[in-house]
Every structure is written in C-alpha cells, then in structure tokens.
XYZ file of C-alpha atoms in Angstrom:
339
model
C 40.141 -23.571 11.556
C 39.663 -20.315 9.559
C 40.328 -19.624 6.346
C 42.269 -17.812 3.804
C 39.873 -15.665 1.254
C 41.147 -14.534 -2.341
C 39.282 -11.776 -3.846
C 40.525 -11.386 -7.605
C 38.401 -9.386 -9.151
C 36.331 -6.191 -8.693
C 33.640 -5.900 -6.179
C 31.705 -4.659 -2.543
C 32.569 -6.203 0.588
C 29.878 -5.395 3.342
C 28.488 -6.250 6.115
C 25.211 -8.270 6.177
C 23.561 -9.074 9.979
C 26.999 -10.744 10.982
C 27.750 -12.667 7.755
C 29.885 -10.917 5.662
C 28.430 -10.061 1.481
C 30.746 -9.902 -1.130
C 29.406 -8.298 -4.298
C 31.604 -8.481 -7.706
C 30.623 -5.977 -10.227
C 32.162 -5.173 -13.720
C 33.610 -1.797 -14.107
C 34.253 0.401 -17.275
C 37.859 2.177 -18.035
C 36.920 5.229 -15.402
C 36.373 1.895 -12.774
C 32.962 3.490 -12.621
C 30.296 0.213 -11.819
C 28.550 -0.892 -14.579
C 27.224 -4.192 -13.657
C 26.938 -6.581 -10.601
C 27.260 -9.761 -10.271
C 25.802 -12.355 -8.055
C 26.560 -12.005 -4.111
C 28.369 -14.383 -2.417
C 28.017 -14.569 1.615
C 30.767 -15.421 3.263
C 29.980 -16.819 7.319
C 32.310 -14.442 9.395
C 33.690 -17.347 11.919
C 35.104 -19.052 9.162
C 37.215 -16.584 7.696
C 40.721 -15.685 8.654
C 41.800 -12.754 5.823
C 41.331 -11.118 3.121
C 44.152 -11.027 -0.005
C 42.442 -8.564 -1.894
C 44.224 -8.662 -5.847
C 40.892 -6.410 -7.464
C 39.196 -3.147 -6.342
C 37.593 -3.151 -3.692
C 34.685 -1.125 -2.076
C 34.151 -0.994 1.533
C 32.977 1.380 4.225
C 33.910 2.261 8.062
C 31.291 0.569 9.222
C 32.590 -3.039 7.803
C 36.063 -2.501 9.107
C 34.884 -1.654 12.207
C 33.442 -5.192 12.131
C 36.218 -6.876 10.507
C 38.378 -5.032 13.679
C 35.626 -6.825 16.212
C 36.292 -10.161 14.788
C 40.132 -9.717 14.228
C 39.760 -10.228 10.487
C 42.661 -8.696 8.485
C 42.678 -7.361 4.603
C 45.919 -7.564 3.242
C 46.151 -5.394 -0.773
C 48.030 -5.741 -3.673
C 48.538 -3.716 -6.704
C 48.295 -4.114 -10.231
C 51.642 -5.550 -10.593
C 51.119 -7.766 -7.852
C 53.161 -6.026 -5.294
C 52.384 -5.820 -1.457
C 50.812 -2.715 -0.671
C 49.793 -2.553 3.240
C 47.164 -3.947 5.249
C 44.166 -3.874 7.538
C 44.684 -4.909 11.086
C 42.839 -5.496 14.204
C 44.194 -3.227 16.983
C 47.194 -4.622 18.953
C 45.463 -6.683 21.791
C 48.755 -8.567 22.420
C 51.110 -5.331 23.125
C 53.389 -6.077 25.221
C 55.626 -3.224 26.655
C 58.659 -6.139 27.976
C 58.412 -7.678 24.202
C 59.036 -3.956 22.871
C 62.012 -3.334 25.460
C 63.595 -6.480 24.908
C 62.897 -6.891 20.814
C 64.716 -2.830 20.986
C 67.358 -4.211 23.181
C 68.389 -7.262 21.234
C 68.524 -5.151 18.011
C 70.956 -1.803 19.776
C 73.173 -4.684 21.028
C 75.413 -5.328 17.989
C 76.567 -8.978 19.434
C 72.757 -10.162 19.917
C 71.760 -8.626 16.780
C 74.048 -10.364 14.668
C 73.816 -13.255 16.712
C 69.879 -13.726 15.514
C 70.356 -12.382 12.129
C 72.910 -15.770 11.543
C 70.261 -17.692 12.688
C 67.723 -16.720 10.139
C 70.293 -16.832 7.638
C 71.514 -20.448 8.620
C 68.137 -21.896 8.685
C 67.446 -19.874 5.228
C 70.547 -21.359 3.762
C 69.858 -24.835 5.241
C 66.303 -24.735 3.842
C 67.695 -23.772 -0.157
C 70.642 -26.920 0.750
C 67.744 -29.287 1.253
C 65.791 -28.577 -1.676
C 69.160 -28.854 -4.007
C 69.886 -32.296 -2.757
C 66.035 -33.297 -3.254
C 66.184 -32.943 -7.026
C 70.217 -33.864 -6.672
C 68.637 -37.524 -5.559
C 66.107 -37.215 -8.710
C 68.665 -36.935 -11.122
C 69.427 -33.376 -11.384
C 73.479 -32.474 -11.818
C 73.612 -29.566 -8.742
C 76.643 -30.732 -6.857
C 78.845 -27.869 -7.899
C 75.721 -25.429 -6.811
C 75.515 -27.512 -3.459
C 79.175 -27.401 -2.977
C 79.147 -23.713 -3.223
C 76.597 -22.815 -0.694
C 77.688 -24.960 2.287
C 81.179 -23.462 1.451
C 79.335 -20.228 2.164
C 77.716 -21.533 5.307
C 80.987 -22.269 6.888
C 81.580 -18.267 6.595
C 78.399 -17.301 8.942
C 80.247 -18.020 12.209
C 82.936 -16.281 11.298
C 80.549 -13.212 10.411
C 80.780 -10.031 13.260
C 78.073 -7.918 11.644
C 75.199 -7.784 9.776
C 76.572 -6.426 6.455
C 78.951 -9.007 6.475
C 76.189 -11.567 7.245
C 73.942 -10.097 4.689
C 76.568 -10.334 2.069
C 76.902 -14.564 2.321
C 73.173 -14.414 2.384
C 73.429 -12.938 -1.302
C 75.705 -15.300 -2.181
C 74.369 -18.256 -1.233
C 70.938 -16.803 -2.637
C 72.616 -15.812 -6.135
C 74.043 -19.883 -6.470
C 70.922 -21.175 -5.469
C 69.078 -19.617 -8.046
C 71.870 -20.850 -10.325
C 70.310 -23.862 -9.957
C 66.612 -22.887 -10.787
C 67.358 -23.406 -14.887
C 68.655 -27.028 -13.932
C 65.414 -27.766 -11.364
C 62.641 -26.291 -13.920
C 61.748 -28.282 -17.001
C 60.840 -25.873 -19.579
C 61.500 -21.579 -18.381
C 64.749 -20.494 -18.465
C 65.231 -17.980 -15.173
C 68.725 -15.990 -15.981
C 69.041 -13.952 -13.065
C 67.212 -13.120 -10.537
C 65.537 -9.995 -11.909
C 62.324 -7.650 -9.769
C 60.540 -4.515 -10.126
C 59.169 -5.687 -12.851
C 60.412 -9.411 -12.970
C 61.729 -9.802 -16.250
C 60.207 -13.466 -16.768
C 57.689 -16.393 -15.463
C 59.872 -17.346 -13.388
C 60.977 -14.035 -11.706
C 57.242 -13.567 -11.577
C 56.445 -16.365 -9.598
C 59.359 -15.634 -7.153
C 58.292 -12.010 -6.351
C 54.489 -12.808 -6.480
C 55.230 -15.977 -3.953
C 57.486 -13.722 -2.209
C 54.792 -11.311 -1.722
C 52.472 -14.299 -0.035
C 55.101 -15.189 2.367
C 55.814 -12.010 3.856
C 52.125 -11.034 4.287
C 51.455 -14.666 5.707
C 54.850 -13.891 8.112
C 53.108 -10.567 8.857
C 49.842 -12.478 10.148
C 51.531 -14.432 11.993
C 53.587 -11.851 14.482
C 50.270 -9.742 14.511
C 49.392 -13.190 16.911
C 51.995 -13.171 18.993
C 53.694 -10.034 21.082
C 56.777 -8.889 18.480
C 56.315 -5.911 16.859
C 56.814 -6.589 13.396
C 58.828 -3.175 12.660
C 61.558 -4.349 15.070
C 64.265 -6.411 12.945
C 67.876 -8.225 12.900
C 68.633 -8.841 9.547
C 66.990 -6.555 7.565
C 67.461 -2.968 8.845
C 64.398 -1.300 10.411
C 62.524 1.687 7.777
C 60.012 3.891 7.353
C 57.155 2.022 6.313
C 57.678 -1.327 6.254
C 57.285 -4.280 8.633
C 61.013 -5.650 8.385
C 60.700 -8.346 11.027
C 58.139 -9.875 8.422
C 61.111 -9.734 5.561
C 63.394 -11.894 8.558
C 60.811 -14.572 9.349
C 60.443 -15.044 5.102
C 63.661 -15.883 4.699
C 63.338 -19.232 6.591
C 59.816 -20.196 4.996
C 60.718 -18.785 1.066
C 62.762 -22.291 0.681
C 60.356 -24.316 2.323
C 56.811 -23.055 0.664
C 57.391 -20.730 -2.155
C 60.107 -22.259 -3.708
C 58.371 -25.715 -3.754
C 55.504 -24.688 -5.027
C 57.165 -22.821 -8.201
C 58.583 -26.330 -8.605
C 55.876 -28.384 -8.693
C 53.682 -26.034 -10.794
C 56.002 -25.558 -13.657
C 57.669 -28.917 -13.723
C 53.985 -30.691 -13.704
C 52.721 -27.895 -15.419
C 49.650 -26.819 -13.910
C 50.967 -23.375 -15.268
C 52.577 -22.776 -18.502
C 53.568 -19.496 -20.858
C 49.923 -18.727 -21.324
C 48.936 -18.048 -17.985
C 51.555 -15.023 -17.922
C 51.412 -11.736 -19.738
C 54.315 -9.685 -21.031
C 54.074 -5.931 -20.886
C 56.578 -3.508 -21.465
C 59.753 -6.074 -20.925
C 57.764 -6.502 -17.493
C 55.792 -10.449 -17.003
C 53.457 -10.875 -14.592
C 50.583 -13.745 -13.934
C 47.439 -13.243 -15.469
C 44.012 -13.606 -13.883
C 43.928 -17.566 -14.457
C 47.420 -17.619 -13.695
C 47.026 -16.304 -10.208
C 44.096 -18.214 -9.405
C 45.923 -21.456 -9.966
C 49.272 -20.267 -8.292
C 47.468 -19.063 -5.424
C 45.464 -22.102 -5.005
C 48.762 -24.357 -5.342
C 50.468 -21.995 -2.120
C 47.408 -21.833 0.191
C 47.591 -25.949 -0.434
C 50.777 -25.526 1.148
C 50.528 -23.921 3.391
C 47.547 -25.934 4.337
C 49.725 -29.050 4.316
C 50.497 -30.802 7.483
C 52.996 -32.554 8.512
C 54.531 -34.455 12.057
C 56.149 -32.197 13.645
C 59.601 -33.740 15.382
C 58.978 -32.012 18.616
C 55.198 -31.428 19.270
C 54.773 -35.120 18.114
C 51.480 -33.793 16.141
C 49.975 -33.180 12.864
C 50.988 -28.899 12.019
C 50.514 -27.012 9.109
C 53.317 -24.593 6.846
C 51.034 -22.120 7.709
C 50.914 -22.804 12.071
C 54.773 -23.469 11.636
C 55.006 -19.861 10.585
C 53.543 -18.987 13.880
C 55.478 -21.157 15.783
C 58.891 -19.741 14.670
C 57.891 -16.386 16.262
C 56.917 -18.022 19.035
C 60.129 -19.511 18.924
C 61.709 -15.988 18.375
C 59.426 -14.170 21.241
C 61.289 -17.248 23.845
C 64.506 -16.143 22.388
C 63.947 -12.072 22.994
C 62.708 -13.075 26.671
C 65.865 -14.972 27.638
C 63.413 -18.217 27.927
C 64.670 -20.552 25.339
C 67.485 -20.942 22.620
C 66.271 -19.942 19.135
C 67.127 -22.312 16.734
C 65.598 -22.137 13.147
C 63.086 -24.380 11.558
C 65.029 -26.593 9.279
C 63.525 -29.003 7.139
C 64.111 -32.509 8.122
C 62.518 -34.476 5.007
C-alpha cells in the first residue's frame, strides 16, 4: 500500500534516478538557504502523495516525474490552510460522467436529494459520536435530542438552502457538546480564520486534511471535483470535496480530536497563541498529523464487502457509490457508522 509523506521542514525535493531525494534546509529570515541537512531517499513506488507544510524547492523536471508516477502534492500555508494541489493529468475523465453530474446539479429535485443524503450521513455520524460518549458517562441527552429533532426535518427540505440551514443548526448543537466530551480544554463557539483557541485550531486543521483526502479520492474516480450538490460550486475550489468530507469529518477528524486531547497526546504547549489566533506549533502539528494518519490507515470489517477496509479507502468507496447514483446504477446511501 502506498504511503502519504508529510514534509514539515523547508527543503529541496528532486528526482534521483528512479527515487526521490529530499534534503532539509535551514533558511534565514529572507528565505535564503543557510545550511543543508542530511538527505533522505524515498522509493517512488512507496509514495501516494505529499503534504507540504514548509517551503519546498523543486523544478519542473520533478513535477513531470511525479505526474508520470501519479503522485500528488498538497500545499498548506503558514496558517495551516490548504492552498492547492499538484495532481497528475486526469486519466479517468469521462464525458458521460461530466454530463450526468451537471444534469443532477441543474435538476433542483435531484440536487436537493443528494444534498439531503450528505447531511443525513454527516448528522448520523455526529449523533453516533455523542451516543458513544453518552454511554461512557458524559451527559449529552440535550444535544442528542436536539440533533434528532433537526434530522427529522431533513425530508421536508425542498431547497439546498433549507438543507444547509438544518446542517448549520445540527453542527452548532454538535459543537456545544465538545466542552462536555473534552476534559481539559474549552471550545466556546466555532471560530475560523483564524481559530481562537486550541479546539478550533484542531478542527480547522483536521478538516483541511479531510478535505484534501476527499479530493485525492475523487481524483481516483471519474467524478469532477468542481461540480457539487450541497455546497455551491465556485471559482478556484473543489466543492465536491467539501460535500464528501461532511460525512467523514465526524468519523475521522472529530474522533481523533477527542482522543488526542483526552489522552493528553496533545497539550497546551503544542499550540502558539499570536494576535488573537491559535495555531498548532511544529511539535503539535506532527503529533496531530500522525494521529490522523493512523486513523486513516486504521481498518475495520466492512459490513457489505465482508473484508477489512481502511478509512482512507472508505472515502474512495463513498465516491464510487456517488458515481453509481449519478449514473442511475445504484441508489446512493451515505456511509453511517455502525459500531
């Protein structure tokens, strides 16, 4: 199985025969190289993609090589926001899929139905998280009952805006439970760009990773990532990744956040507070990324396939289910956690 590599430090990535060579560098305040570190050689057959969190020096020959080997590179800025990806040429493009995706978007009834199913799956998985902690002594009955009531309203929604309104109410109620579930940190309200505290910093960063994993999975199917149903397609964004990630944020990101904070794998010293913002520092970022990657590689017995499946592969399976729905081959049913 191919691996994901995370590059936290500034460095130079280049082709070395049929391998990749990464050399870390120390930079001065102007971004100029002061010192080269010990290079590391990476067998190209083992690599699925790179996540780049520091500055990366590379040339077109490298990206030509990565494109030939179908290796993607995802970039994040200083504030841990996703900024873009290099991905190989779309070898799976399908005119038929593009047309049917567009037709489902243009049909009000079909678009609303898909949007409802995304939120049905996402809210079910949020509810499952709360019920899990309710069974372990956390008093979450108020939030559970409110989310159930909001979920009952989904079938009555006739527009995407109504679905998004229900989703907003569900998520606000869900986030109210975080202060009960998490022991040593307080979330308060949801804050973004920049996150105001530690929990918000983990949510924002984790959601970016989940969004990028969904983009990676979509790219491995015939789906077009710019045509979406819940989120409005816009310029310069892969909005279908936002749709699909709604289902997996509770399953992957939120569960990892609860685990790393309650087990004290990440502590207050793993964050930097600057100008009313809170971001993971380098040590915290490495710890959180490792926990997320372990979760993505974790396997479970898939109820339908009757075999072990990783969470990373589960995202790809979800994209295939959506594609079959769009092609009128099989009704789309979002993945719902059953343990």
